[in-house]
């Protein structure tokens, strides 16, 4: 029995018969569809839907003239967790040449958790690594990182897009952050990226919500200052130079984050960025500029690990283009789903946040 969500002809963006690469809705829809193609490719594998008559994944990319040229396979469970798509458009007309110049040549897409027996155990293991701030230590990340580095080195970052949903969004952000620190700034589409924090954004009373965030910022900034002072004493004792500011190094990279207020796994990105502006308004911007580089959970994990974990949590991002789905969702499943991001009947609000 075919699942409706896997069938492009039933749930895909059939309205996009012609893609305008300068159109944000079109770009978002194509990126989300390619990520869905990876989900379906893994379900094709598990359900043994092989060949042109049975496999459902190809249409999610071929409809937009993309071809899956490489599957990224996890070395632990052999599941398909990502893929590299190549764009092979038809000969453009004179009116679409400018649009085609904005298109990617390759898209590296990563799926999220698949609730099927052959992959759920490994996917949950990766989800736990995100919670523990250890995604960068996994072999799946190493495979993804190698693919991104090789592709960027081969064709240049301007020709490569990264895209992912949920767990895959964390993978896209982490690989993107890693290369961005070297000055390579790939386009990145992160759908429902996890933000590990208490769901403060769901508090209705704005004064209480703002008060909690201010208190959290003060505590986080205080702990961060204490950590920094300890590190400086150690560096001075060993005559070591101060380490580079890795957070500020990412300020020129603008990943595109797509979140839904009804999805508690990603909705905190809304408050994370809005709170910066509010702290600036009340004259406490210096506190937030320090607090925004850290998380309470990350600082605690750093203490537990004895300072060995030097990688910042994936969700700590200085700059972003944040798109919020303002339409109501029936339940969490819909709010966290990938399909919402190509729907024509949704209302989206986009804001740009830059770290200064």
Tab-separated table of C-alpha atoms in Angstrom:
chain	number	residue	atom	x	y	z
A	1	UNK	CA	0.000	0.000	0.000
A	2	UNK	CA	1.411	3.380	-1.064
A	3	UNK	CA	1.559	6.109	1.565
A	4	UNK	CA	-0.058	9.271	0.226
A	5	UNK	CA	2.727	11.524	1.518
A	6	UNK	CA	5.267	9.598	-0.588
A	7	UNK	CA	3.352	10.099	-3.829
A	8	UNK	CA	4.382	13.310	-5.576
A	9	UNK	CA	1.283	13.261	-7.764
A	10	UNK	CA	-0.900	13.425	-4.646
A	11	UNK	CA	1.001	15.705	-2.255
A	12	UNK	CA	3.816	17.369	-4.201
A	13	UNK	CA	3.910	20.980	-5.487
A	14	UNK	CA	2.399	20.217	-8.877
A	15	UNK	CA	1.685	23.915	-9.361
A	16	UNK	CA	5.394	24.616	-9.918
A	17	UNK	CA	5.463	23.670	-13.575
A	18	UNK	CA	7.953	26.482	-14.172
A	19	UNK	CA	10.464	27.495	-11.506
A	20	UNK	CA	11.495	31.111	-11.090
A	21	UNK	CA	14.748	30.889	-9.146
A	22	UNK	CA	14.390	34.511	-8.057
A	23	UNK	CA	11.112	33.652	-6.323
A	24	UNK	CA	11.487	32.731	-2.633
A	25	UNK	CA	8.400	30.495	-2.644
A	26	UNK	CA	9.745	28.561	-5.624
A	27	UNK	CA	13.219	28.162	-4.123
A	28	UNK	CA	11.798	27.041	-0.774
A	29	UNK	CA	9.388	24.613	-2.419
A	30	UNK	CA	12.044	22.971	-4.568
A	31	UNK	CA	14.487	22.634	-1.664
A	32	UNK	CA	11.791	21.070	0.530
A	33	UNK	CA	10.749	18.705	-2.263
A	34	UNK	CA	14.315	17.482	-2.708
A	35	UNK	CA	14.529	16.764	1.019
A	36	UNK	CA	11.250	14.874	0.775
A	37	UNK	CA	12.816	12.918	-2.065
A	38	UNK	CA	15.452	11.624	0.367
A	39	UNK	CA	12.774	10.576	2.850
A	40	UNK	CA	10.996	8.681	0.086
A	41	UNK	CA	14.248	7.171	-1.210
A	42	UNK	CA	14.824	5.608	2.211
A	43	UNK	CA	11.239	4.336	2.379
A	44	UNK	CA	11.644	2.980	-1.161
A	45	UNK	CA	14.678	1.061	0.074
A	46	UNK	CA	12.942	-0.352	3.120
A	47	UNK	CA	9.784	-1.304	1.231
A	48	UNK	CA	11.797	-2.653	-1.715
A	49	UNK	CA	10.155	-0.302	-4.177
A	50	UNK	CA	12.752	-0.572	-6.910
A	51	UNK	CA	12.800	0.359	-10.563
A	52	UNK	CA	10.881	2.989	-12.549
A	53	UNK	CA	7.522	1.306	-11.983
A	54	UNK	CA	7.730	1.051	-8.185
A	55	UNK	CA	10.153	3.674	-6.848
A	56	UNK	CA	8.397	6.879	-5.793
A	57	UNK	CA	11.403	9.032	-4.940
A	58	UNK	CA	12.596	10.041	-8.443
A	59	UNK	CA	9.588	12.225	-9.262
A	60	UNK	CA	10.274	14.472	-6.248
A	61	UNK	CA	13.421	15.649	-8.013
A	62	UNK	CA	12.869	14.930	-11.697
A	63	UNK	CA	9.768	17.129	-11.774
A	64	UNK	CA	12.173	20.059	-11.260
A	65	UNK	CA	14.881	18.641	-13.568
A	66	UNK	CA	17.109	17.360	-10.765
A	67	UNK	CA	18.718	13.938	-10.783
A	68	UNK	CA	19.915	12.062	-7.706
A	69	UNK	CA	23.527	11.280	-8.616
A	70	UNK	CA	24.671	9.939	-5.253
A	71	UNK	CA	22.974	8.522	-2.189
A	72	UNK	CA	24.592	9.214	1.175
A	73	UNK	CA	24.420	5.984	3.169
A	74	UNK	CA	24.886	5.627	6.915
A	75	UNK	CA	27.676	3.210	7.721
A	76	UNK	CA	25.878	1.839	10.790
A	77	UNK	CA	22.472	0.786	9.422
A	78	UNK	CA	22.989	1.318	5.664
A	79	UNK	CA	20.026	3.693	5.528
A	80	UNK	CA	19.880	6.507	2.988
A	81	UNK	CA	20.161	9.692	5.051
A	82	UNK	CA	21.043	12.141	2.317
A	83	UNK	CA	21.760	12.602	-1.321
A	84	UNK	CA	23.424	14.794	-3.914
A	85	UNK	CA	21.189	16.123	-6.678
A	86	UNK	CA	22.418	17.581	-9.944
A	87	UNK	CA	20.345	20.171	-11.772
A	88	UNK	CA	19.907	19.423	-15.469
A	89	UNK	CA	17.459	22.008	-16.806
A	90	UNK	CA	16.108	22.062	-20.331
A	91	UNK	CA	17.490	24.681	-22.680
A	92	UNK	CA	16.311	27.985	-21.146
A	93	UNK	CA	14.366	30.520	-23.135
A	94	UNK	CA	15.587	34.112	-23.358
A	95	UNK	CA	13.128	35.124	-20.637
A	96	UNK	CA	14.419	32.572	-18.110
A	97	UNK	CA	18.180	32.971	-18.531
A	98	UNK	CA	18.477	35.404	-15.597
A	99	UNK	CA	16.414	33.104	-13.391
A	100	UNK	CA	18.615	30.129	-14.276
A	101	UNK	CA	21.690	32.063	-13.178
A	102	UNK	CA	20.287	31.969	-9.629
A	103	UNK	CA	19.709	28.224	-9.663
A	104	UNK	CA	22.005	25.733	-7.944
A	105	UNK	CA	24.024	23.206	-9.900
A	106	UNK	CA	23.945	20.746	-7.032
A	107	UNK	CA	21.818	20.321	-3.915
A	108	UNK	CA	22.931	18.186	-0.977
A	109	UNK	CA	19.824	17.183	0.965
A	110	UNK	CA	19.406	15.436	4.315
A	111	UNK	CA	16.299	13.768	5.693
A	112	UNK	CA	15.118	13.687	9.282
A	113	UNK	CA	14.026	10.741	11.401
A	114	UNK	CA	12.194	7.929	9.604
A	115	UNK	CA	9.854	5.944	11.832
A	116	UNK	CA	10.552	2.597	10.221
A	117	UNK	CA	12.142	-0.463	11.801
A	118	UNK	CA	15.266	-0.442	9.628
A	119	UNK	CA	16.264	3.126	10.498
A	120	UNK	CA	14.497	4.327	13.649
A	121	UNK	CA	17.149	3.055	16.075
A	122	UNK	CA	20.038	4.823	14.340
A	123	UNK	CA	18.012	7.988	13.749
A	124	UNK	CA	17.070	8.232	17.424
A	125	UNK	CA	20.722	7.721	18.307
A	126	UNK	CA	21.541	10.742	16.129
A	127	UNK	CA	18.699	12.724	17.729
A	128	UNK	CA	20.240	12.014	21.132
A	129	UNK	CA	23.600	13.195	19.835
A	130	UNK	CA	21.955	16.528	18.982
A	131	UNK	CA	20.622	16.778	22.537
A	132	UNK	CA	24.087	15.990	23.908
A	133	UNK	CA	25.714	18.416	21.454
A	134	UNK	CA	27.638	15.594	19.858
A	135	UNK	CA	26.357	15.403	16.289
A	136	UNK	CA	29.802	16.436	15.052
A	137	UNK	CA	31.308	13.272	16.566
A	138	UNK	CA	29.162	10.845	14.558
A	139	UNK	CA	30.184	8.933	11.457
A	140	UNK	CA	27.033	10.123	9.681
A	141	UNK	CA	28.246	13.698	10.066
A	142	UNK	CA	31.688	12.695	8.804
A	143	UNK	CA	30.131	11.197	5.668
A	144	UNK	CA	27.993	14.294	5.137
A	145	UNK	CA	30.897	16.654	5.782
A	146	UNK	CA	33.125	14.861	3.304
A	147	UNK	CA	30.424	15.073	0.648
A	148	UNK	CA	29.944	18.802	1.231
A	149	UNK	CA	33.673	19.553	1.216
A	150	UNK	CA	34.254	17.561	-1.961
A	151	UNK	CA	31.368	19.186	-3.788
A	152	UNK	CA	32.311	22.721	-2.741
A	153	UNK	CA	35.924	22.090	-3.738
A	154	UNK	CA	34.831	20.737	-7.129
A	155	UNK	CA	32.245	23.296	-8.239
A	156	UNK	CA	32.441	26.215	-5.791
A	157	UNK	CA	30.066	27.119	-2.978
A	158	UNK	CA	27.921	29.404	-5.152
A	159	UNK	CA	26.814	26.332	-7.092
A	160	UNK	CA	25.909	24.221	-4.059
A	161	UNK	CA	22.828	24.322	-1.855
A	162	UNK	CA	22.413	22.510	1.443
A	163	UNK	CA	18.952	21.472	2.581
A	164	UNK	CA	17.521	19.399	5.390
A	165	UNK	CA	14.520	18.780	7.605
A	166	UNK	CA	14.482	18.204	11.381
A	167	UNK	CA	17.499	15.981	12.128
A	168	UNK	CA	18.549	16.644	8.540
A	169	UNK	CA	18.250	20.394	9.132
A	170	UNK	CA	20.757	20.066	11.972
A	171	UNK	CA	23.035	18.163	9.606
A	172	UNK	CA	22.706	20.862	6.942
A	173	UNK	CA	23.370	23.625	9.482
A	174	UNK	CA	26.348	21.865	11.037
A	175	UNK	CA	28.021	21.102	7.716
A	176	UNK	CA	27.242	24.641	6.593
A	177	UNK	CA	28.669	26.168	9.774
A	178	UNK	CA	31.809	24.080	9.432
A	179	UNK	CA	32.632	25.294	5.932
A	180	UNK	CA	31.381	28.831	6.656
A	181	UNK	CA	34.098	29.223	9.293
A	182	UNK	CA	36.619	28.916	6.463
A	183	UNK	CA	34.960	31.699	4.482
A	184	UNK	CA	32.880	29.387	2.278
A	185	UNK	CA	29.234	30.488	2.503
A	186	UNK	CA	26.845	27.973	0.920
A	187	UNK	CA	23.127	28.579	0.542
A	188	UNK	CA	21.368	26.586	3.248
A	189	UNK	CA	17.684	25.696	3.674
A	190	UNK	CA	16.911	24.312	7.149
A	191	UNK	CA	13.304	23.185	7.624
A	192	UNK	CA	12.080	22.756	11.227
A	193	UNK	CA	15.627	22.764	12.647
A	194	UNK	CA	15.734	21.587	16.278
A	195	UNK	CA	16.306	24.238	18.937
A	196	UNK	CA	16.851	22.498	22.245
A	197	UNK	CA	15.343	24.720	24.899
A	198	UNK	CA	12.305	24.899	27.177
A	199	UNK	CA	9.317	25.982	25.027
A	200	UNK	CA	9.279	29.588	26.245
A	201	UNK	CA	7.846	30.741	22.928
A	202	UNK	CA	4.566	28.990	23.754
A	203	UNK	CA	3.938	31.216	26.785
A	204	UNK	CA	1.083	33.558	25.870
A	205	UNK	CA	1.818	36.395	28.328
A	206	UNK	CA	4.465	38.511	26.602
A	207	UNK	CA	5.676	40.140	29.830
A	208	UNK	CA	6.280	36.807	31.527
A	209	UNK	CA	7.916	35.428	28.407
A	210	UNK	CA	10.190	38.446	28.073
A	211	UNK	CA	11.060	38.329	31.776
A	212	UNK	CA	12.056	34.681	31.568
A	213	UNK	CA	14.227	35.372	28.549
A	214	UNK	CA	15.965	38.318	30.261
A	215	UNK	CA	16.693	36.193	33.325
A	216	UNK	CA	17.996	33.402	31.120
A	217	UNK	CA	20.240	35.811	29.229
A	218	UNK	CA	21.719	37.239	32.426
A	219	UNK	CA	22.440	33.775	33.855
A	220	UNK	CA	23.862	32.486	30.578
A	221	UNK	CA	26.035	35.573	30.094
A	222	UNK	CA	27.314	35.277	33.664
A	223	UNK	CA	28.277	31.638	33.233
A	224	UNK	CA	29.863	32.416	29.878
A	225	UNK	CA	31.950	35.197	31.431
A	226	UNK	CA	33.102	32.849	34.181
A	227	UNK	CA	34.066	30.244	31.603
A	228	UNK	CA	35.905	32.837	29.533
A	229	UNK	CA	37.816	34.101	32.573
A	230	UNK	CA	38.906	30.563	33.431
A	231	UNK	CA	40.068	29.988	29.868
A	232	UNK	CA	42.015	33.257	29.834
A	233	UNK	CA	43.832	32.336	33.049
A	234	UNK	CA	44.784	28.994	31.514
A	235	UNK	CA	45.923	30.625	28.268
A	236	UNK	CA	47.982	33.249	30.082
A	237	UNK	CA	49.592	30.572	32.230
A	238	UNK	CA	50.605	28.623	29.133
A	239	UNK	CA	51.328	31.765	27.060
A	240	UNK	CA	48.767	30.769	24.437
A	241	UNK	CA	47.148	33.261	22.036
A	242	UNK	CA	43.431	33.959	22.412
A	243	UNK	CA	41.317	31.633	20.234
A	244	UNK	CA	39.417	33.186	17.303
A	245	UNK	CA	35.787	34.177	17.811
A	246	UNK	CA	34.066	31.325	15.971
A	247	UNK	CA	30.596	32.780	16.512
A	248	UNK	CA	31.420	36.153	14.949
A	249	UNK	CA	33.185	34.337	12.107
A	250	UNK	CA	29.767	33.068	10.995
A	251	UNK	CA	28.095	36.488	10.929
A	252	UNK	CA	28.342	36.804	7.138
A	253	UNK	CA	26.593	33.476	6.550
A	254	UNK	CA	22.812	33.716	6.159
A	255	UNK	CA	21.241	30.252	6.450
A	256	UNK	CA	17.516	30.150	5.744
A	257	UNK	CA	15.552	28.788	8.686
A	258	UNK	CA	11.929	27.708	8.313
A	259	UNK	CA	10.002	27.307	11.557
A	260	UNK	CA	6.440	26.845	12.747
A	261	UNK	CA	5.225	28.322	16.082
A	262	UNK	CA	3.240	25.129	16.675
A	263	UNK	CA	6.374	22.996	16.482
A	264	UNK	CA	8.011	23.103	19.913
A	265	UNK	CA	11.152	21.493	18.493
A	266	UNK	CA	12.008	24.547	16.399
A	267	UNK	CA	9.788	27.429	17.556
A	268	UNK	CA	12.407	28.783	19.979
A	269	UNK	CA	14.309	30.173	17.006
A	270	UNK	CA	11.620	32.872	16.887
A	271	UNK	CA	12.323	34.079	20.410
A	272	UNK	CA	16.067	33.513	20.037
A	273	UNK	CA	16.311	36.160	17.333
A	274	UNK	CA	13.524	38.505	18.478
A	275	UNK	CA	14.984	38.655	21.982
A	276	UNK	CA	18.214	40.119	20.634
A	277	UNK	CA	16.350	43.128	19.279
A	278	UNK	CA	14.414	43.607	22.520
A	279	UNK	CA	17.595	43.485	24.592
A	280	UNK	CA	19.099	46.156	22.346
A	281	UNK	CA	15.996	48.295	22.867
A	282	UNK	CA	16.344	48.227	26.665
A	283	UNK	CA	20.071	48.919	26.523
A	284	UNK	CA	21.200	45.401	27.398
A	285	UNK	CA	22.483	44.420	24.001
A	286	UNK	CA	25.959	43.670	25.361
A	287	UNK	CA	24.468	41.008	27.654
A	288	UNK	CA	22.572	39.342	24.848
A	289	UNK	CA	25.516	39.476	22.450
A	290	UNK	CA	27.354	37.268	24.913
A	291	UNK	CA	24.385	35.115	25.917
A	292	UNK	CA	23.346	34.414	22.325
A	293	UNK	CA	26.658	32.638	21.722
A	294	UNK	CA	25.927	30.082	24.435
A	295	UNK	CA	23.154	27.925	25.810
A	296	UNK	CA	22.637	26.922	29.413
A	297	UNK	CA	22.521	23.300	28.333
A	298	UNK	CA	25.712	23.695	26.355
A	299	UNK	CA	27.527	25.289	29.285
A	300	UNK	CA	26.386	22.476	31.569
A	301	UNK	CA	27.483	19.830	29.054
A	302	UNK	CA	30.828	21.592	28.808
A	303	UNK	CA	31.276	21.258	32.566
A	304	UNK	CA	30.244	17.586	32.465
A	305	UNK	CA	32.694	16.856	29.651
A	306	UNK	CA	35.486	18.675	31.441
A	307	UNK	CA	35.701	21.302	28.728
A	308	UNK	CA	36.428	18.725	26.046
A	309	UNK	CA	33.400	19.599	23.908
A	310	UNK	CA	34.514	22.638	21.939
A	311	UNK	CA	31.716	22.592	19.350
A	312	UNK	CA	28.894	25.058	20.016
A	313	UNK	CA	25.326	23.701	19.882
A	314	UNK	CA	24.082	23.491	16.300
A	315	UNK	CA	21.210	25.916	16.898
A	316	UNK	CA	23.430	28.822	17.981
A	317	UNK	CA	23.607	30.926	14.834
A	318	UNK	CA	24.594	34.606	14.667
A	319	UNK	CA	22.801	35.499	11.452
A	320	UNK	CA	19.834	34.058	9.585
A	321	UNK	CA	16.921	34.598	7.258
A	322	UNK	CA	14.031	33.385	9.407
A	323	UNK	CA	10.736	32.383	7.798
A	324	UNK	CA	7.790	31.614	10.061
A	325	UNK	CA	4.667	29.782	8.938
A	326	UNK	CA	1.967	32.053	10.351
A	327	UNK	CA	-0.899	29.735	9.382
A	328	UNK	CA	-2.398	27.576	12.104
A	329	UNK	CA	-1.586	23.863	12.211
A	330	UNK	CA	-3.971	21.138	13.321
A	331	UNK	CA	-1.410	19.341	15.452
A	332	UNK	CA	2.303	18.886	16.092
A	333	UNK	CA	2.663	16.410	13.246
A	334	UNK	CA	1.476	18.984	10.737
A	335	UNK	CA	3.499	21.786	12.342
A	336	UNK	CA	6.667	19.697	12.122
A	337	UNK	CA	5.993	18.278	8.668
A	338	UNK	CA	7.976	19.037	5.527
A	339	UNK	CA	4.897	19.343	3.291
A	340	UNK	CA	3.867	22.732	4.703
A	341	UNK	CA	6.832	24.428	3.078
A	342	UNK	CA	5.556	24.100	-0.489
A	343	UNK	CA	1.879	24.711	0.226
A	344	UNK	CA	0.345	27.677	-1.591
A	345	UNK	CA	-2.338	28.269	1.040
A	346	UNK	CA	0.090	29.093	3.855
A	347	UNK	CA	1.064	32.560	5.072
A	348	UNK	CA	4.776	33.099	5.620
A	349	UNK	CA	6.586	35.934	7.366
A	350	UNK	CA	10.285	36.422	6.646
A	351	UNK	CA	12.778	38.536	8.578
A	352	UNK	CA	16.526	38.945	8.344
A	353	UNK	CA	18.581	38.923	11.538
A	354	UNK	CA	22.238	39.920	11.482
A	355	UNK	CA	24.676	39.676	14.345
A	356	UNK	CA	26.550	42.909	15.014
